[in-house]
């Protein structure tokens, strides 16, 4: 089937890859070829789904993934557009392996990336797990069963969470997904069903809109994922973690990273944690909490805080109000696209219902290999090796920062995680005059050298909340020390040249 949408013709092959992947690929190609330009508006997911004769979840998923990758952007009440980000088309050409004449080749793009350093991935052990898991394949896997995940993998996840994160759960509570964003979409659907069932049973309440709250600042794709909801709010972050907001909405959902907030790196205090638990115990203002565990596998000093879900397990009301989200992609490799949800036992049937309605997007054939990799002990050994490896990379970055940027930036040594946040000192913020947002201006200038920087300001949804705070989120797990040094020196050069002219 073929349809003309604006300047781009979509063609879906029923015998090809999943429809959402075909849509993603064609939009990417449209950006690369110039058929789609920066600022071009795409049709709504509903309209596109109707035109192509597919479900809206298919088109929404394609858009959500491209928004997460920075290729598209969503504007509230306006629609979805091709993103105005530096070098989007260049990045897509590299992703797709497009051939570029030698006279037009760009330098390699440099970036501080919180991705996985695959140079030390145990490929031999992984290959052995792949072979073992498919020597005598499970017929249910071949038939596309196990809606909530491969049983051995779910058991391995339960064991892993107890040993590494101190979270007690059972396999029944685990729902395997295609990553953190897929987990969030599934939870949005499930919590909507749960809230509807609660309000329907209370005539004095009636049908109520759910208000979704995200941290301020937060990872932009998380904010994008809930932007379609009628009511959204911001959870301000202070030195004790996410603040509990006042809300007169009956049903509230908070998406947060309590144990290591992204990007600020703040851990929730015990006092603040208790305030949230008290709020979830109340019946007149229902609170749900989606706990994104993010990068808490990587702790370099001391121990990581206990998950919120474990803390609330002894509280009658609150224990049914927290969902835990994790991912394998940041531990093993990004292309794996495998995550999981741990749900309160009482709500597992609703998650299963949502999974049936939305369709399982997690790759089932790869799950036996991951399970074998974990059960053979390779996962634990790899995780321990990556902790040491990333600690050394963190220390190398801190040395570079001290040598080249201490004059202009402040930062704290993180005791865990995969990034360092550096903030421009207030005296230089006031000294450098610019009409643009300061860190975004710096990122724009440095992008001319094929260097991509993640700015602190872009993690804020509301300008008034960042209160003059500008800086950069430097992911150290992905780049080599050599690449980190090149970027740091480029930042040093920018400040030196600018301040020489002040």
Short mmCIF file of C-alpha atoms in Angstrom, two decimals:
data_model
loop_
_atom_site.label_atom_id
_atom_site.label_comp_id
_atom_site.label_asym_id
_atom_site.label_seq_id
_atom_site.Cartn_x
_atom_site.Cartn_y
_atom_site.Cartn_z
CA UNK A 1 0.00 0.00 0.00
CA UNK A 2 1.30 3.47 -0.94
CA UNK A 3 0.15 6.88 0.20
CA UNK A 4 1.38 10.39 -0.53
CA UNK A 5 1.85 12.40 2.68
CA UNK A 6 3.10 15.94 1.99
CA UNK A 7 6.35 15.54 0.01
CA UNK A 8 6.99 11.97 1.13
CA UNK A 9 5.42 8.73 -0.10
CA UNK A 10 5.13 5.96 2.49
CA UNK A 11 5.13 2.36 1.34
CA UNK A 12 4.55 -0.50 3.76
CA UNK A 13 5.53 -4.04 2.81
CA UNK A 14 3.36 -6.62 4.57
CA UNK A 15 6.13 -9.22 4.31
CA UNK A 16 8.89 -6.87 5.44
CA UNK A 17 10.07 -5.53 8.80
CA UNK A 18 7.52 -4.41 11.44
CA UNK A 19 5.50 -1.47 10.13
CA UNK A 20 6.82 1.01 12.70
CA UNK A 21 10.40 0.22 11.66
CA UNK A 22 9.52 0.72 7.99
CA UNK A 23 7.98 4.11 8.82
CA UNK A 24 11.04 5.14 10.84
CA UNK A 25 13.39 4.16 8.02
CA UNK A 26 11.39 6.07 5.39
CA UNK A 27 11.23 9.23 7.50
CA UNK A 28 14.99 9.00 8.13
CA UNK A 29 15.60 8.60 4.40
CA UNK A 30 13.32 11.56 3.73
CA UNK A 31 15.46 13.77 5.97
CA UNK A 32 18.69 12.56 4.37
CA UNK A 33 17.41 13.02 0.80
CA UNK A 34 16.00 16.48 1.47
CA UNK A 35 12.39 15.46 0.83
CA UNK A 36 11.81 16.45 4.45
CA UNK A 37 13.40 19.67 5.66
CA UNK A 38 13.96 21.13 9.13
CA UNK A 39 10.64 22.46 10.40
CA UNK A 40 8.45 20.38 8.10
CA UNK A 41 5.29 19.25 9.85
CA UNK A 42 4.34 15.59 9.73
CA UNK A 43 0.75 14.33 9.83
CA UNK A 44 -0.69 13.39 13.20
CA UNK A 45 -0.21 9.78 14.26
CA UNK A 46 -3.99 9.30 14.08
CA UNK A 47 -4.27 10.68 10.54
CA UNK A 48 -1.24 8.72 9.32
CA UNK A 49 -2.56 5.50 10.86
CA UNK A 50 -5.92 5.99 9.12
CA UNK A 51 -4.25 6.74 5.79
CA UNK A 52 -2.06 3.66 5.95
CA UNK A 53 -4.64 1.33 7.42
CA UNK A 54 -2.55 0.44 10.49
CA UNK A 55 -3.10 0.88 14.23
CA UNK A 56 -2.33 4.22 15.82
CA UNK A 57 0.10 2.49 18.20
CA UNK A 58 2.23 1.67 15.12
CA UNK A 59 2.55 5.27 13.95
CA UNK A 60 2.88 6.61 17.51
CA UNK A 61 5.72 4.20 18.20
CA UNK A 62 7.60 5.26 15.05
CA UNK A 63 7.20 8.95 15.98
CA UNK A 64 8.16 8.36 19.64
CA UNK A 65 11.39 6.57 18.69
CA UNK A 66 12.39 9.28 16.20
CA UNK A 67 11.64 11.96 18.80
CA UNK A 68 13.84 10.08 21.30
CA UNK A 69 16.66 10.03 18.73
CA UNK A 70 16.34 13.79 18.14
CA UNK A 71 15.26 13.44 14.49
CA UNK A 72 11.72 14.67 15.13
CA UNK A 73 10.36 17.02 17.76
CA UNK A 74 6.88 17.32 19.24
CA UNK A 75 5.32 20.69 20.07
CA UNK A 76 2.29 20.80 22.33
CA UNK A 77 -0.97 21.55 20.47
CA UNK A 78 0.98 22.05 17.22
CA UNK A 79 2.17 18.63 16.13
CA UNK A 80 5.30 16.73 15.11
CA UNK A 81 8.08 18.40 13.11
CA UNK A 82 11.49 17.60 11.67
CA UNK A 83 13.91 18.70 14.42
CA UNK A 84 16.06 21.78 14.05
CA UNK A 85 19.06 20.09 15.65
CA UNK A 86 22.65 20.54 14.38
CA UNK A 87 23.80 17.95 11.87
CA UNK A 88 20.69 15.75 12.01
CA UNK A 89 21.05 14.76 8.37
CA UNK A 90 24.78 14.12 8.77
CA UNK A 91 24.11 11.86 11.74
CA UNK A 92 21.45 9.96 9.79
CA UNK A 93 23.82 9.46 6.87
CA UNK A 94 26.34 7.88 9.19
CA UNK A 95 23.65 5.73 10.81
CA UNK A 96 22.46 4.46 7.44
CA UNK A 97 25.92 4.07 5.97
CA UNK A 98 25.19 6.54 3.16
CA UNK A 99 28.05 7.02 0.77
CA UNK A 100 29.43 10.58 0.71
CA UNK A 101 31.91 11.72 -1.97
CA UNK A 102 35.38 12.04 -0.51
CA UNK A 103 35.41 15.78 -1.20
CA UNK A 104 32.31 16.21 0.98
CA UNK A 105 33.21 13.97 3.91
CA UNK A 106 32.91 15.49 7.37
CA UNK A 107 35.11 14.84 10.32
CA UNK A 108 33.95 12.16 12.73
CA UNK A 109 31.28 13.52 15.02
CA UNK A 110 32.51 13.75 18.61
CA UNK A 111 30.11 13.60 21.56
CA UNK A 112 29.99 12.89 25.27
CA UNK A 113 27.73 9.87 25.11
CA UNK A 114 26.29 7.94 28.07
CA UNK A 115 26.08 4.87 25.88
CA UNK A 116 27.77 1.52 26.28
CA UNK A 117 31.46 1.08 25.55
CA UNK A 118 31.11 -2.02 23.37
CA UNK A 119 34.87 -2.27 22.84
CA UNK A 120 35.07 -4.41 25.99
CA UNK A 121 31.91 -6.46 25.43
CA UNK A 122 32.53 -10.23 25.94
CA UNK A 123 31.59 -11.31 22.41
CA UNK A 124 32.79 -14.92 22.81
CA UNK A 125 30.66 -15.53 25.89
CA UNK A 126 27.68 -13.85 24.22
CA UNK A 127 28.10 -16.00 21.10
CA UNK A 128 28.21 -19.12 23.28
CA UNK A 129 24.95 -18.10 24.99
CA UNK A 130 23.36 -17.49 21.59
CA UNK A 131 24.37 -20.97 20.43
CA UNK A 132 23.29 -22.74 23.63
CA UNK A 133 19.91 -21.03 23.75
CA UNK A 134 19.07 -22.14 20.22
CA UNK A 135 20.48 -25.68 20.13
CA UNK A 136 17.14 -26.96 21.40
CA UNK A 137 14.76 -23.99 21.07
CA UNK A 138 11.64 -23.61 23.16
CA UNK A 139 8.61 -24.24 20.91
CA UNK A 140 6.64 -21.52 22.70
CA UNK A 141 9.32 -19.01 21.70
CA UNK A 142 9.05 -20.16 18.08
CA UNK A 143 5.28 -19.75 18.26
CA UNK A 144 5.54 -16.22 19.66
CA UNK A 145 4.23 -17.02 23.13
CA UNK A 146 5.35 -15.75 26.55
CA UNK A 147 3.54 -12.43 26.30
CA UNK A 148 5.21 -11.00 29.41
CA UNK A 149 8.68 -12.42 28.75
CA UNK A 150 10.72 -15.62 28.60
CA UNK A 151 10.30 -17.41 31.98
CA UNK A 152 14.02 -18.13 32.55
CA UNK A 153 14.86 -14.49 31.83
CA UNK A 154 12.23 -13.28 34.29
CA UNK A 155 13.67 -15.55 36.98
CA UNK A 156 17.19 -14.28 36.20
CA UNK A 157 15.97 -10.68 36.49
CA UNK A 158 14.44 -11.42 39.91
CA UNK A 159 17.73 -12.87 41.14
CA UNK A 160 19.74 -9.99 39.66
CA UNK A 161 17.54 -7.27 41.21
CA UNK A 162 17.82 -8.85 44.64
CA UNK A 163 21.61 -9.24 44.52
CA UNK A 164 22.50 -5.95 42.83
CA UNK A 165 19.69 -3.56 43.75
CA UNK A 166 18.21 -5.09 46.93
CA UNK A 167 14.74 -5.32 45.39
CA UNK A 168 12.63 -8.32 46.42
CA UNK A 169 10.11 -9.46 43.82
CA UNK A 170 8.87 -12.61 42.04
CA UNK A 171 8.87 -13.56 38.36
CA UNK A 172 5.12 -12.97 38.09
CA UNK A 173 5.76 -9.24 38.67
CA UNK A 174 8.24 -8.89 35.79
CA UNK A 175 7.08 -7.71 32.36
CA UNK A 176 9.82 -7.76 29.68
CA UNK A 177 9.65 -4.81 27.26
CA UNK A 178 11.59 -3.32 24.37
CA UNK A 179 13.35 -0.77 26.57
CA UNK A 180 12.60 2.07 28.97
CA UNK A 181 10.47 4.13 26.55
CA UNK A 182 8.37 1.10 25.67
CA UNK A 183 7.96 0.46 29.41
CA UNK A 184 6.69 4.01 29.88
CA UNK A 185 4.15 3.69 27.06
CA UNK A 186 2.89 0.41 28.50
CA UNK A 187 2.61 1.92 31.98
CA UNK A 188 0.71 4.94 30.66
CA UNK A 189 -1.88 2.60 29.20
CA UNK A 190 -2.05 0.40 32.30
CA UNK A 191 -2.32 3.27 34.80
CA UNK A 192 -5.08 4.84 32.72
CA UNK A 193 -7.02 1.58 33.06
CA UNK A 194 -6.31 1.42 36.79
CA UNK A 195 -7.36 5.01 37.45
CA UNK A 196 -10.50 4.53 35.39
CA UNK A 197 -11.48 1.43 37.37
CA UNK A 198 -10.93 3.29 40.66
CA UNK A 199 -12.94 6.38 39.72
CA UNK A 200 -15.73 4.30 38.18
CA UNK A 201 -16.19 2.61 41.56
CA UNK A 202 -16.59 5.94 43.34
CA UNK A 203 -19.62 7.94 42.21
CA UNK A 204 -18.51 10.97 44.22
CA UNK A 205 -15.36 11.19 42.16
CA UNK A 206 -16.48 10.34 38.65
CA UNK A 207 -14.17 10.17 35.64
CA UNK A 208 -11.05 12.23 36.30
CA UNK A 209 -8.12 13.31 34.16
CA UNK A 210 -4.76 11.88 35.18
CA UNK A 211 -2.06 14.46 35.74
CA UNK A 212 1.41 13.30 34.71
CA UNK A 213 4.46 14.76 36.43
CA UNK A 214 8.08 14.67 35.25
CA UNK A 215 11.18 15.92 36.99
CA UNK A 216 12.44 19.41 36.20
CA UNK A 217 14.99 19.02 34.68
CA UNK A 218 14.63 15.59 33.09
CA UNK A 219 15.67 13.48 30.10
CA UNK A 220 13.82 15.23 27.20
CA UNK A 221 12.40 12.04 25.59
CA UNK A 222 10.59 11.24 28.86
CA UNK A 223 8.89 14.62 28.74
CA UNK A 224 8.05 14.09 25.07
CA UNK A 225 6.51 10.70 25.84
CA UNK A 226 3.84 12.20 28.14
CA UNK A 227 3.33 15.50 26.28
CA UNK A 228 0.11 14.26 24.67
CA UNK A 229 -1.65 14.09 28.05
CA UNK A 230 -4.10 16.87 28.87
CA UNK A 231 -2.51 17.72 32.20
CA UNK A 232 1.21 17.67 32.99
CA UNK A 233 3.29 19.12 35.78
CA UNK A 234 6.91 19.66 36.85
CA UNK A 235 8.58 18.04 39.87
CA UNK A 236 11.17 20.57 40.99
CA UNK A 237 14.50 19.14 42.16
CA UNK A 238 16.40 20.49 45.14
CA UNK A 239 19.28 19.11 47.21
CA UNK A 240 16.93 16.50 48.75
CA UNK A 241 15.55 15.21 45.45
CA UNK A 242 12.15 15.60 43.75
CA UNK A 243 9.79 17.92 45.64
CA UNK A 244 6.24 16.76 46.32
CA UNK A 245 3.91 19.20 44.52
CA UNK A 246 0.49 20.31 45.63
CA UNK A 247 -2.21 18.88 43.37
CA UNK A 248 -6.00 18.94 43.42
CA UNK A 249 -6.18 16.25 40.73
CA UNK A 250 -7.51 12.93 41.97
CA UNK A 251 -5.03 10.78 40.01
CA UNK A 252 -1.38 11.80 39.71
CA UNK A 253 1.53 9.91 38.16
CA UNK A 254 5.15 10.91 38.87
CA UNK A 255 7.96 9.65 36.61
CA UNK A 256 11.22 10.04 38.51
CA UNK A 257 14.81 8.88 38.97
CA UNK A 258 14.97 9.07 42.79
CA UNK A 259 18.26 7.30 43.52
CA UNK A 260 20.35 9.25 41.03
CA UNK A 261 18.42 12.04 39.38
CA UNK A 262 19.13 12.63 35.72
CA UNK A 263 20.81 14.97 34.87
CA UNK A 264 21.56 16.65 38.24
CA UNK A 265 22.80 13.49 39.99
CA UNK A 266 20.90 14.24 43.24
CA UNK A 267 19.79 11.31 45.44
CA UNK A 268 16.49 11.52 47.31
CA UNK A 269 16.88 12.07 51.05
CA UNK A 270 15.23 9.80 53.64
CA UNK A 271 12.99 12.67 54.79
CA UNK A 272 11.83 13.43 51.24
CA UNK A 273 11.29 9.73 50.59
CA UNK A 274 8.98 9.51 53.60
CA UNK A 275 6.96 12.50 52.40
CA UNK A 276 6.32 10.74 49.09
CA UNK A 277 5.34 7.54 50.88
CA UNK A 278 2.86 9.47 53.02
CA UNK A 279 1.35 11.02 49.88
CA UNK A 280 0.91 7.59 48.32
CA UNK A 281 -0.79 6.36 51.51
CA UNK A 282 -3.49 9.03 51.22
CA UNK A 283 -6.76 8.10 49.53
CA UNK A 284 -8.08 11.58 48.68
CA UNK A 285 -5.26 12.38 46.23
CA UNK A 286 -4.03 9.21 44.57
CA UNK A 287 -0.36 9.16 43.61
CA UNK A 288 1.38 6.61 41.39
CA UNK A 289 5.14 6.50 41.04
CA UNK A 290 7.13 5.16 38.06
CA UNK A 291 10.69 4.64 39.31
CA UNK A 292 13.25 4.74 36.50
CA UNK A 293 16.36 3.04 37.88
CA UNK A 294 18.49 4.52 35.05
CA UNK A 295 22.20 3.85 35.74
CA UNK A 296 22.18 2.63 39.35
CA UNK A 297 24.09 -0.55 38.46
CA UNK A 298 27.20 1.61 38.28
CA UNK A 299 28.26 2.69 41.76
CA UNK A 300 31.94 3.45 42.33
CA UNK A 301 31.95 4.46 46.01
CA UNK A 302 29.70 2.99 48.70
CA UNK A 303 26.37 1.37 47.84
CA UNK A 304 23.45 2.56 45.78
CA UNK A 305 20.31 3.58 47.65
CA UNK A 306 17.58 0.98 48.00
CA UNK A 307 14.91 1.26 45.28
CA UNK A 308 11.79 3.19 46.19
CA UNK A 309 9.74 0.10 45.36
CA UNK A 310 11.52 -1.84 48.08
CA UNK A 311 11.05 0.97 50.62
CA UNK A 312 7.27 1.04 50.15
CA UNK A 313 6.89 -2.75 50.40
CA UNK A 314 5.97 -2.50 54.12
CA UNK A 315 3.31 0.19 53.61
CA UNK A 316 -0.19 -1.11 52.89
CA UNK A 317 -1.38 1.54 50.42
CA UNK A 318 1.90 2.72 48.93
CA UNK A 319 3.22 -0.75 48.07
CA UNK A 320 0.65 -0.98 45.26
CA UNK A 321 1.54 2.45 43.89
CA UNK A 322 5.14 2.04 42.65
CA UNK A 323 6.33 0.55 39.36
CA UNK A 324 10.03 -0.12 38.81
CA UNK A 325 11.60 0.27 35.33
CA UNK A 326 15.01 -1.08 34.29
CA UNK A 327 16.92 -1.69 31.07
CA UNK A 328 19.61 -4.04 29.76
CA UNK A 329 20.58 -1.70 26.92
CA UNK A 330 22.87 0.46 29.07
CA UNK A 331 24.61 -2.59 30.56
CA UNK A 332 25.01 -4.91 27.57
CA UNK A 333 24.63 -3.00 24.29
CA UNK A 334 22.23 -0.38 22.98
CA UNK A 335 21.04 -2.41 20.00
CA UNK A 336 19.62 -5.04 22.36
CA UNK A 337 16.55 -2.86 23.11
CA UNK A 338 15.40 -4.92 26.06
CA UNK A 339 14.02 -3.61 29.34
CA UNK A 340 11.60 -4.64 32.04
CA UNK A 341 8.90 -3.45 34.42
CA UNK A 342 8.42 -4.75 37.95
CA UNK A 343 4.77 -4.20 38.84
CA UNK A 344 2.91 -4.62 42.12
CA UNK A 345 1.42 -8.13 42.16
CA UNK A 346 -2.14 -6.80 42.39
CA UNK A 347 -1.71 -4.87 39.12
CA UNK A 348 -0.03 -7.58 37.04
CA UNK A 349 -3.33 -8.59 35.34
CA UNK A 350 -3.84 -5.00 34.16
CA UNK A 351 -0.29 -4.87 32.74
CA UNK A 352 -0.97 -8.13 30.95
CA UNK A 353 -4.20 -6.71 29.54
CA UNK A 354 -2.35 -3.62 28.32
CA UNK A 355 0.35 -5.81 26.80
CA UNK A 356 -2.30 -7.75 24.89
CA UNK A 357 -4.00 -4.58 23.64
CA UNK A 358 -0.79 -2.80 22.63
CA UNK A 359 1.06 -5.90 21.44
CA UNK A 360 4.42 -7.07 22.76
CA UNK A 361 7.29 -5.18 21.14
CA UNK A 362 10.14 -6.93 22.98
CA UNK A 363 12.16 -9.35 20.85
CA UNK A 364 11.31 -12.84 22.15
CA UNK A 365 14.01 -14.82 20.24
CA UNK A 366 16.83 -12.87 21.92
CA UNK A 367 15.50 -13.38 25.45
CA UNK A 368 16.72 -17.01 25.87
CA UNK A 369 20.25 -15.82 24.99
CA UNK A 370 20.12 -13.04 27.60
CA UNK A 371 18.78 -15.53 30.16
CA UNK A 372 21.63 -17.96 29.44
CA UNK A 373 24.17 -15.12 29.58
CA UNK A 374 22.90 -14.26 33.06
CA UNK A 375 22.53 -17.79 34.36
CA UNK A 376 26.07 -18.71 33.26
CA UNK A 377 27.44 -15.83 35.36
CA UNK A 378 28.71 -13.84 32.36
CA UNK A 379 26.38 -10.92 33.09
CA UNK A 380 27.70 -10.43 36.63
CA UNK A 381 31.32 -10.67 35.51
CA UNK A 382 30.68 -8.21 32.68
CA UNK A 383 28.90 -5.78 35.03
CA UNK A 384 31.79 -5.87 37.51
CA UNK A 385 34.27 -5.31 34.69
CA UNK A 386 32.24 -2.35 33.36
CA UNK A 387 32.10 -0.77 36.81
CA UNK A 388 35.90 -0.75 36.97
CA UNK A 389 36.16 0.39 33.36
CA UNK A 390 33.71 3.27 33.75
CA UNK A 391 35.26 4.37 37.04
CA UNK A 392 38.60 4.77 35.27
CA UNK A 393 36.91 6.72 32.46
CA UNK A 394 35.16 8.95 35.00
CA UNK A 395 38.48 9.64 36.71
CA UNK A 396 40.14 10.40 33.35
CA UNK A 397 37.39 12.92 32.57
CA UNK A 398 37.73 14.59 35.97
CA UNK A 399 41.48 15.01 35.38
CA UNK A 400 40.78 16.61 31.99
CA UNK A 401 38.21 18.95 33.51
CA UNK A 402 40.60 20.06 36.25
CA UNK A 403 43.39 20.66 33.75
CA UNK A 404 41.37 22.60 31.16
CA UNK A 405 38.03 23.91 32.46
CA UNK A 406 38.36 24.57 36.21
CA UNK A 407 38.50 28.31 35.60
CA UNK A 408 35.01 28.48 34.05
CA UNK A 409 33.05 25.48 35.33
CA UNK A 410 31.94 23.88 38.60
CA UNK A 411 31.16 20.18 39.00
CA UNK A 412 30.88 17.46 41.61
CA UNK A 413 32.62 14.11 41.50
CA UNK A 414 29.81 11.59 40.96
CA UNK A 415 29.99 8.48 43.10
CA UNK A 416 28.23 6.52 40.38
CA UNK A 417 26.47 6.75 37.04
CA UNK A 418 27.60 7.39 33.49
CA UNK A 419 27.87 11.17 33.26
CA UNK A 420 29.33 14.27 34.90
CA UNK A 421 27.34 17.52 34.97
CA UNK A 422 29.47 20.67 34.59
CA UNK A 423 27.90 24.10 35.18
CA UNK A 424 29.23 27.47 34.04
CA UNK A 425 30.24 29.59 37.02
CA UNK A 426 27.75 32.43 37.71
CA UNK A 427 30.36 35.17 37.25
CA UNK A 428 31.00 34.05 33.68
CA UNK A 429 27.29 33.67 32.92
CA UNK A 430 26.83 37.36 33.69
CA UNK A 431 30.05 38.32 31.92
CA UNK A 432 29.30 36.69 28.55
CA UNK A 433 26.61 38.67 26.76
CA UNK A 434 24.42 36.73 24.36
CA UNK A 435 20.82 36.89 23.18
CA UNK A 436 20.74 33.10 22.84
CA UNK A 437 20.59 30.65 25.75
CA UNK A 438 24.24 30.56 26.81
CA UNK A 439 25.00 26.83 26.80
CA UNK A 440 23.00 26.37 23.60
CA UNK A 441 25.00 29.15 21.94
CA UNK A 442 28.24 27.41 22.95
CA UNK A 443 26.95 24.07 21.67
CA UNK A 444 25.94 25.71 18.37
CA UNK A 445 29.36 27.29 17.92
CA UNK A 446 31.25 24.08 18.73
CA UNK A 447 28.94 22.02 16.49
CA UNK A 448 30.68 23.66 13.52
CA UNK A 449 33.62 21.39 14.38
CA UNK A 450 31.39 18.29 14.33
CA UNK A 451 31.17 18.20 18.12
CA UNK A 452 27.80 17.53 19.73
CA UNK A 453 27.16 18.72 23.28
CA UNK A 454 24.16 17.96 25.47
CA UNK A 455 23.18 21.22 27.20
CA UNK A 456 21.75 21.45 30.70
CA UNK A 457 19.15 24.03 29.58
CA UNK A 458 17.56 21.64 27.07
CA UNK A 459 16.69 19.33 29.96
CA UNK A 460 14.40 22.02 31.41
CA UNK A 461 10.87 22.39 30.07
CA UNK A 462 10.36 25.80 31.69
CA UNK A 463 12.91 28.57 31.37
CA UNK A 464 12.09 30.07 34.78
CA UNK A 465 13.11 26.90 36.59
CA UNK A 466 16.72 26.67 35.47
CA UNK A 467 17.31 30.07 37.09
CA UNK A 468 20.41 31.01 35.13
CA UNK A 469 21.97 27.54 35.37
CA UNK A 470 23.85 26.64 32.21
CA UNK A 471 26.19 23.78 31.51
CA UNK A 472 26.71 20.44 29.83
CA UNK A 473 25.90 16.80 30.54
CA UNK A 474 29.12 14.91 29.80
CA UNK A 475 28.53 11.19 29.35
CA UNK A 476 31.85 9.45 29.87
CA UNK A 477 30.89 5.80 29.34
CA UNK A 478 30.70 5.98 25.54
CA UNK A 479 33.66 8.04 24.20
CA UNK A 480 37.34 7.15 24.43
CA UNK A 481 39.70 9.26 26.53
CA UNK A 482 41.17 10.68 23.33
CA UNK A 483 37.76 11.86 22.12
CA UNK A 484 36.91 13.33 25.53
CA UNK A 485 40.14 15.33 25.46
CA UNK A 486 39.38 16.77 22.01
CA UNK A 487 35.97 18.00 23.16
CA UNK A 488 37.31 19.46 26.42
CA UNK A 489 40.04 21.34 24.54
CA UNK A 490 37.43 22.70 22.10
CA UNK A 491 35.44 24.04 25.08
CA UNK A 492 38.59 25.55 26.57
CA UNK A 493 39.37 27.25 23.26
CA UNK A 494 35.86 28.70 23.02
CA UNK A 495 36.03 30.29 26.48
CA UNK A 496 39.57 31.57 25.95
CA UNK A 497 38.70 33.27 22.65
CA UNK A 498 35.40 34.72 23.89
CA UNK A 499 36.78 36.13 27.12
CA UNK A 500 39.82 37.62 25.38
CA UNK A 501 37.33 39.83 23.54
CA UNK A 502 35.23 40.79 26.58
#
